[in-house]
Amino acid sequence: RGPQTSAEVYRFLLKKDMVNKFPLFSAVYQICFEGREVKEFITCLQNHPEHI
């Protein structure tokens, strides 16, 4: 379910022009499908507005 769900969520966010509002979902998609390194997800978490 994980990668497929991330693809569905990402496509939905693209259609609604909301990708930038959900960086964690975007990071998961990019890790699964675009070769983004997993360690960058930690950076994304650390820089998430809820944690600053």
Short mmCIF file of C-alpha atoms in Angstrom, two decimals:
data_model
loop_
_atom_site.label_atom_id
_atom_site.label_comp_id
_atom_site.label_asym_id
_atom_site.label_seq_id
_atom_site.Cartn_x
_atom_site.Cartn_y
_atom_site.Cartn_z
CA ARG A 1 0.00 0.00 0.00
CA GLY A 2 2.71 2.53 0.89
CA PRO A 3 4.23 3.51 -2.47
CA GLN A 4 0.93 3.23 -4.36
CA THR A 5 -0.86 5.36 -1.77
CA SER A 6 1.89 7.97 -1.89
CA ALA A 7 1.46 8.15 -5.68
CA GLU A 8 -2.30 8.62 -5.37
CA VAL A 9 -1.91 11.34 -2.73
CA TYR A 10 0.78 13.09 -4.75
CA ARG A 11 -1.35 13.12 -7.92
CA PHE A 12 -4.25 14.54 -5.91
CA LEU A 13 -2.02 17.25 -4.45
CA LEU A 14 -0.73 18.12 -7.92
CA LYS A 15 -4.27 18.51 -9.26
CA LYS A 16 -5.19 20.78 -6.36
CA ASP A 17 -1.90 22.74 -6.60
CA MET A 18 -1.17 21.86 -2.97
CA VAL A 19 2.13 19.95 -3.18
CA ASN A 20 4.03 22.67 -1.34
CA LYS A 21 1.56 22.60 1.55
CA PHE A 22 2.27 18.92 2.23
CA PRO A 23 6.06 18.48 2.08
CA LEU A 24 6.06 15.17 3.94
CA PHE A 25 3.74 13.51 1.42
CA SER A 26 5.82 14.98 -1.38
CA ALA A 27 9.03 13.66 0.16
CA VAL A 28 7.63 10.13 0.50
CA TYR A 29 6.54 10.18 -3.15
CA GLN A 30 9.93 11.48 -4.27
CA ILE A 31 11.73 8.77 -2.29
CA CYS A 32 9.55 6.04 -3.79
CA PHE A 33 9.46 7.21 -7.39
CA GLU A 34 12.09 9.86 -8.07
CA GLY A 35 15.19 8.51 -6.34
CA ARG A 36 15.28 11.04 -3.53
CA GLU A 37 17.46 9.77 -0.68
CA VAL A 38 15.68 8.56 2.45
CA LYS A 39 17.94 10.68 4.67
CA GLU A 40 16.38 13.76 3.07
CA PHE A 41 13.07 12.74 4.66
CA ILE A 42 14.63 13.33 8.08
CA THR A 43 15.65 16.82 6.97
CA CYS A 44 12.12 17.40 5.73
CA LEU A 45 10.76 16.36 9.13
CA GLN A 46 13.21 18.61 10.96
CA ASN A 47 12.22 21.59 8.82
CA HIS A 48 8.48 20.99 8.94
CA PRO A 49 6.64 24.12 10.23
CA GLU A 50 5.05 22.14 13.07
CA HIS A 51 8.51 21.43 14.49
CA ILE A 52 10.16 24.82 14.10
#
